[in-house]
PDB file of C-alpha atoms in Angstrom:
ATOM      1  CA  MET A   1      88.003 103.476 174.656  1.00 87.00           C
ATOM      2  CA  ALA A   2      87.886 100.036 176.294  1.00 89.00           C
ATOM      3  CA  TYR A   3      86.150  98.831 179.344  1.00 90.00           C
ATOM      4  CA  ASN A   4      87.232  96.080 181.942  1.00 91.00           C
ATOM      5  CA  ALA A   5      84.355  94.822 183.894  1.00 91.00           C
ATOM      6  CA  SER A   6      86.523  92.895 186.645  1.00 92.00           C
ATOM      7  CA  ARG A   7      88.312  96.220 187.300  1.00 90.00           C
ATOM      8  CA  ASN A   8      85.275  98.390 186.441  1.00 88.00           C
ATOM      9  CA  VAL A   9      87.611 100.790 184.573  1.00 87.00           C
ATOM     10  CA  PHE A  10      87.450 102.397 181.431  1.00 86.00           C
ATOM     11  CA  VAL A  11      90.705 103.132 179.520  1.00 87.00           C
ATOM     12  CA  THR A  12      91.185 105.748 176.774  1.00 83.00           C
ATOM     13  CA  ALA A  13      93.982 106.373 174.402  1.00 80.00           C
ATOM     14  CA  SER A  14      95.043 110.018 174.436  1.00 71.00           C
ATOM     15  CA  GLY A  15      97.831 110.999 172.090  1.00 66.00           C
ATOM     16  CA  ARG A  16     100.975 109.422 173.621  1.00 66.00           C
ATOM     17  CA  TYR A  17      99.113 108.289 176.959  1.00 72.00           C
ATOM     18  CA  TYR A  18      96.551 106.290 178.134  1.00 76.00           C
ATOM     19  CA  LYS A  19      94.024 107.196 180.888  1.00 79.00           C
ATOM     20  CA  MET A  20      91.856 105.194 183.263  1.00 82.00           C
ATOM     21  CA  TYR A  21      88.506 106.205 184.588  1.00 80.00           C
ATOM     22  CA  ASN A  22      86.103 104.719 187.299  1.00 79.00           C
ATOM     23  CA  GLY A  23      83.440 102.633 185.418  1.00 76.00           C
ATOM     24  CA  THR A  24      80.591 103.810 187.575  1.00 75.00           C
ATOM     25  CA  TYR A  25      78.991 106.222 185.375  1.00 71.00           C
ATOM     26  CA  LYS A  26      75.598 106.459 187.156  1.00 68.00           C
ATOM     27  CA  ASN A  27      75.023 108.816 190.077  1.00 67.00           C
ATOM     28  CA  PRO A  28      73.091 107.992 193.241  1.00 71.00           C
ATOM     29  CA  ALA A  29      70.042 109.479 191.794  1.00 76.00           C
ATOM     30  CA  GLY A  30      70.181 107.163 188.995  1.00 72.00           C
ATOM     31  CA  GLY A  31      71.193 109.669 186.455  1.00 72.00           C
ATOM     32  CA  TYR A  32      74.483 109.652 184.705  1.00 69.00           C
ATOM     33  CA  TRP A  33      77.595 111.811 185.387  1.00 65.00           C
ATOM     34  CA  ASN A  34      78.712 114.547 182.954  1.00 63.00           C
ATOM     35  CA  SER A  35      82.404 113.069 183.466  1.00 62.00           C
ATOM     36  CA  LEU A  36      83.997 110.031 184.866  1.00 66.00           C
ATOM     37  CA  GLU A  37      86.463 110.222 187.653  1.00 66.00           C
ATOM     38  CA  ARG A  38      89.970 109.590 186.825  1.00 67.00           C
ATOM     39  CA  VAL A  39      91.491 106.719 188.740  1.00 69.00           C
ATOM     40  CA  MET A  40      95.246 107.069 187.800  1.00 65.00           C
ATOM     41  CA  GLU A  41      97.490 109.535 186.510  1.00 63.00           C
ATOM     42  CA  GLU A  42      97.997 109.129 182.714  1.00 58.00           C
ATOM     43  CA  LYS A  43     100.457 106.704 181.750  1.00 59.00           C
ATOM     44  CA  SER A  44     102.892 106.750 178.740  1.00 55.00           C
ATOM     45  CA  PHE A  45     102.709 103.735 176.215  1.00 53.00           C
ATOM     46  CA  SER A  46     106.582 103.799 176.901  1.00 52.00           C
ATOM     47  CA  ASN A  47     108.880 106.227 175.214  1.00 49.00           C
ATOM     48  CA  PHE A  48     108.389 104.131 172.043  1.00 49.00           C
ATOM     49  CA  SER A  49     105.130 106.404 171.637  1.00 50.00           C
ATOM     50  CA  GLU A  50     107.325 109.534 170.521  1.00 55.00           C
ATOM     51  CA  GLY A  51     106.944 110.043 166.940  1.00 54.00           C
ATOM     52  CA  HIS A  52     103.835 107.550 166.783  1.00 61.00           C
ATOM     53  CA  ILE A  53     100.020 108.180 166.941  1.00 63.00           C
ATOM     54  CA  THR A  54      97.879 106.442 169.113  1.00 70.00           C
ATOM     55  CA  GLN A  55      94.791 105.179 167.024  1.00 77.00           C
ATOM     56  CA  GLY A  56      93.013 102.572 169.121  1.00 86.00           C
ATOM     57  CA  ILE A  57      92.940 100.672 172.639  1.00 91.00           C
ATOM     58  CA  ASP A  58      91.719  97.536 173.942  1.00 93.00           C
ATOM     59  CA  CYS A  59      92.015  95.663 177.360  1.00 93.00           C
ATOM     60  CA  ASP A  60      91.476  92.349 179.230  1.00 94.00           C
ATOM     61  CA  ASP A  61      92.223  91.423 182.748  1.00 94.00           C
ATOM     62  CA  ASP A  62      95.771  91.305 182.423  1.00 92.00           C
ATOM     63  CA  TYR A  63      96.992  93.804 179.740  1.00 92.00           C
ATOM     64  CA  ILE A  64      96.084  96.994 177.891  1.00 90.00           C
ATOM     65  CA  TYR A  65      96.600  96.983 174.198  1.00 91.00           C
ATOM     66  CA  ALA A  66      97.210 100.076 171.949  1.00 87.00           C
ATOM     67  CA  VAL A  67      97.816 100.269 168.278  1.00 85.00           C
ATOM     68  CA  LEU A  68      99.896 103.190 167.008  1.00 81.00           C
ATOM     69  CA  THR A  69     100.933 104.303 163.642  1.00 75.00           C
ATOM     70  CA  GLY A  70     104.325 105.962 162.908  1.00 66.00           C
ATOM     71  CA  ASP A  71     104.139 109.598 161.839  1.00 57.00           C
ATOM     72  CA  GLY A  72     107.837 109.807 160.716  1.00 51.00           C
ATOM     73  CA  GLU A  73     108.429 112.896 162.869  1.00 54.00           C
ATOM     74  CA  ASP A  74     110.695 111.539 165.105  1.00 49.00           C
ATOM     75  CA  GLY A  75     113.515 110.891 162.611  1.00 47.00           C
ATOM     76  CA  VAL A  76     112.590 107.331 162.207  1.00 50.00           C
ATOM     77  CA  SER A  77     111.513 106.367 158.824  1.00 53.00           C
ATOM     78  CA  ASP A  78     108.380 104.294 159.981  1.00 57.00           C
ATOM     79  CA  SER A  79     105.725 106.636 158.785  1.00 56.00           C
ATOM     80  CA  GLY A  80     102.868 104.366 157.963  1.00 61.00           C
ATOM     81  CA  TYR A  81     103.896 101.313 159.921  1.00 70.00           C
ATOM     82  CA  GLY A  82     101.209  99.828 162.413  1.00 78.00           C
ATOM     83  CA  TYR A  83     102.624  98.678 165.814  1.00 81.00           C
ATOM     84  CA  LEU A  84     100.807  96.997 168.792  1.00 85.00           C
ATOM     85  CA  VAL A  85     102.074  98.198 172.354  1.00 85.00           C
ATOM     86  CA  ILE A  86     101.237  95.844 175.249  1.00 88.00           C
ATOM     87  CA  SER A  87     101.342  97.112 178.796  1.00 86.00           C
ATOM     88  CA  THR A  88     100.293  95.929 182.175  1.00 87.00           C
ATOM     89  CA  TRP A  89      97.588  97.845 184.047  1.00 86.00           C
ATOM     90  CA  GLU A  90     100.362  99.146 186.250  1.00 84.00           C
ATOM     91  CA  GLY A  91     101.918 100.868 183.184  1.00 81.00           C
ATOM     92  CA  LYS A  92     104.822  98.363 182.503  1.00 84.00           C
ATOM     93  CA  LEU A  93     105.625  97.775 179.044  1.00 83.00           C
ATOM     94  CA  VAL A  94     105.310  94.214 178.034  1.00 86.00           C
ATOM     95  CA  THR A  95     106.222  94.232 174.381  1.00 84.00           C
ATOM     96  CA  THR A  96     106.091  96.327 171.215  1.00 82.00           C
ATOM     97  CA  CYS A  97     105.738  94.607 167.917  1.00 81.00           C
ATOM     98  CA  ARG A  98     105.130  95.646 164.256  1.00 79.00           C
ATOM     99  CA  ILE A  99     101.799  94.588 163.260  1.00 78.00           C
ATOM    100  CA  PRO A 100     102.374  92.023 160.103  1.00 72.00           C
ATOM    101  CA  LEU A 101     101.239  93.453 156.829  1.00 70.00           C
ATOM    102  CA  PRO A 102      98.061  91.520 155.885  1.00 69.00           C
ATOM    103  CA  ASN A 103      98.029  89.110 153.032  1.00 70.00           C
ATOM    104  CA  GLY A 104      97.720  90.824 149.706  1.00 68.00           C
ATOM    105  CA  GLU A 105      98.833  94.253 150.856  1.00 65.00           C
ATOM    106  CA  THR A 106     101.810  95.846 149.244  1.00 62.00           C
ATOM    107  CA  SER A 107     101.851  99.046 151.093  1.00 65.00           C
ATOM    108  CA  GLU A 108     102.040  99.886 154.671  1.00 69.00           C
ATOM    109  CA  ILE A 109      99.043 100.156 156.955  1.00 70.00           C
ATOM    110  CA  GLU A 110      97.464 102.850 159.196  1.00 75.00           C
ATOM    111  CA  THR A 111      95.976 101.344 162.244  1.00 78.00           C
ATOM    112  CA  GLU A 112      92.676 102.734 163.439  1.00 81.00           C
ATOM    113  CA  ASN A 113      91.246 100.393 165.971  1.00 86.00           C
ATOM    114  CA  ILE A 114      91.959  97.118 167.839  1.00 90.00           C
ATOM    115  CA  PHE A 115      89.890  94.446 169.634  1.00 90.00           C
ATOM    116  CA  HIS A 116      90.819  90.897 170.641  1.00 92.00           C
ATOM    117  CA  ILE A 117      89.609  87.650 171.678  1.00 91.00           C
ATOM    118  CA  GLY A 118      91.982  85.708 173.676  1.00 88.00           C
ATOM    119  CA  ASN A 119      95.622  85.946 171.666  1.00 87.00           C
ATOM    120  CA  THR A 120      93.675  86.637 168.378  1.00 90.00           C
ATOM    121  CA  PHE A 121      93.642  90.438 167.345  1.00 90.00           C
ATOM    122  CA  TYR A 122      91.624  92.395 164.980  1.00 89.00           C
ATOM    123  CA  VAL A 123      92.977  95.487 163.665  1.00 86.00           C
ATOM    124  CA  VAL A 124      90.913  97.914 161.705  1.00 83.00           C
ATOM    125  CA  TYR A 125      93.309  99.579 159.209  1.00 79.00           C
ATOM    126  CA  ASN A 126      93.568 101.820 155.938  1.00 76.00           C
ATOM    127  CA  THR A 127      96.308 101.668 153.352  1.00 72.00           C
ATOM    128  CA  HIS A 128      98.184 104.521 151.661  1.00 66.00           C
ATOM    129  CA  ASP A 129      96.185 103.569 148.598  1.00 62.00           C
ATOM    130  CA  SER A 130      92.775 105.767 149.274  1.00 56.00           C
ATOM    131  CA  SER A 131      90.619 102.887 147.715  1.00 58.00           C
ATOM    132  CA  ASN A 132      91.690 100.330 150.402  1.00 57.00           C
ATOM    133  CA  VAL A 133      89.881 101.877 153.522  1.00 62.00           C
ATOM    134  CA  GLY A 134      88.478 100.154 156.357  1.00 69.00           C
ATOM    135  CA  HIS A 135      89.740  96.658 156.236  1.00 76.00           C
ATOM    136  CA  VAL A 136      90.037  94.292 159.223  1.00 80.00           C
ATOM    137  CA  HIS A 137      93.220  92.276 159.492  1.00 79.00           C
ATOM    138  CA  ARG A 138      93.434  89.353 162.102  1.00 82.00           C
ATOM    139  CA  PHE A 139      96.546  87.931 163.482  1.00 80.00           C
ATOM    140  CA  THR A 140      97.604  85.920 166.413  1.00 83.00           C
ATOM    141  CA  ILE A 141     100.177  86.541 169.255  1.00 80.00           C
ATOM    142  CA  GLU A 142     101.660  83.375 170.609  1.00 77.00           C
ATOM    143  CA  GLY A 143     103.184  83.299 174.270  1.00 73.00           C
ATOM    144  CA  LEU A 144     101.085  85.929 176.184  1.00 70.00           C
ATOM    145  CA  SER A 145     100.855  84.663 179.553  1.00 67.00           C
ATOM    146  CA  ARG A 146      97.518  85.215 181.389  1.00 66.00           C
ATOM    147  CA  GLY A 147      97.210  85.981 184.999  1.00 61.00           C
TER     148      GLY A 147
END
């Protein structure tokens, strides 16, 4: 789950889709709602999400960022590959890129979560070697235009 203060919207990853909710979580009496109001129909991460598992999500004023891991069930041999899918708030796909393999890793990664500061992204990942769990990988994407 991620929150964008200027839009007052929470965005959540849900399978192959993302959902947006109104960020006003207090009711008029000052208590908390039991659930948030959906502000938009769920949007697909693009047809690329078929055969991939959404693991984490982040956002800023311009984009929604989701990390997916291939599950190998779509006939594509990409099980264990981590991907970053960038979409606009209106659901338009900006780009899909394979997350670069962290230095020193020899096996593919399973992405778990993501956050970013500017164009620098931080992904929490596991490797197929069970001893390599909960690592943080940092990478930069150049050329993202900001609104």
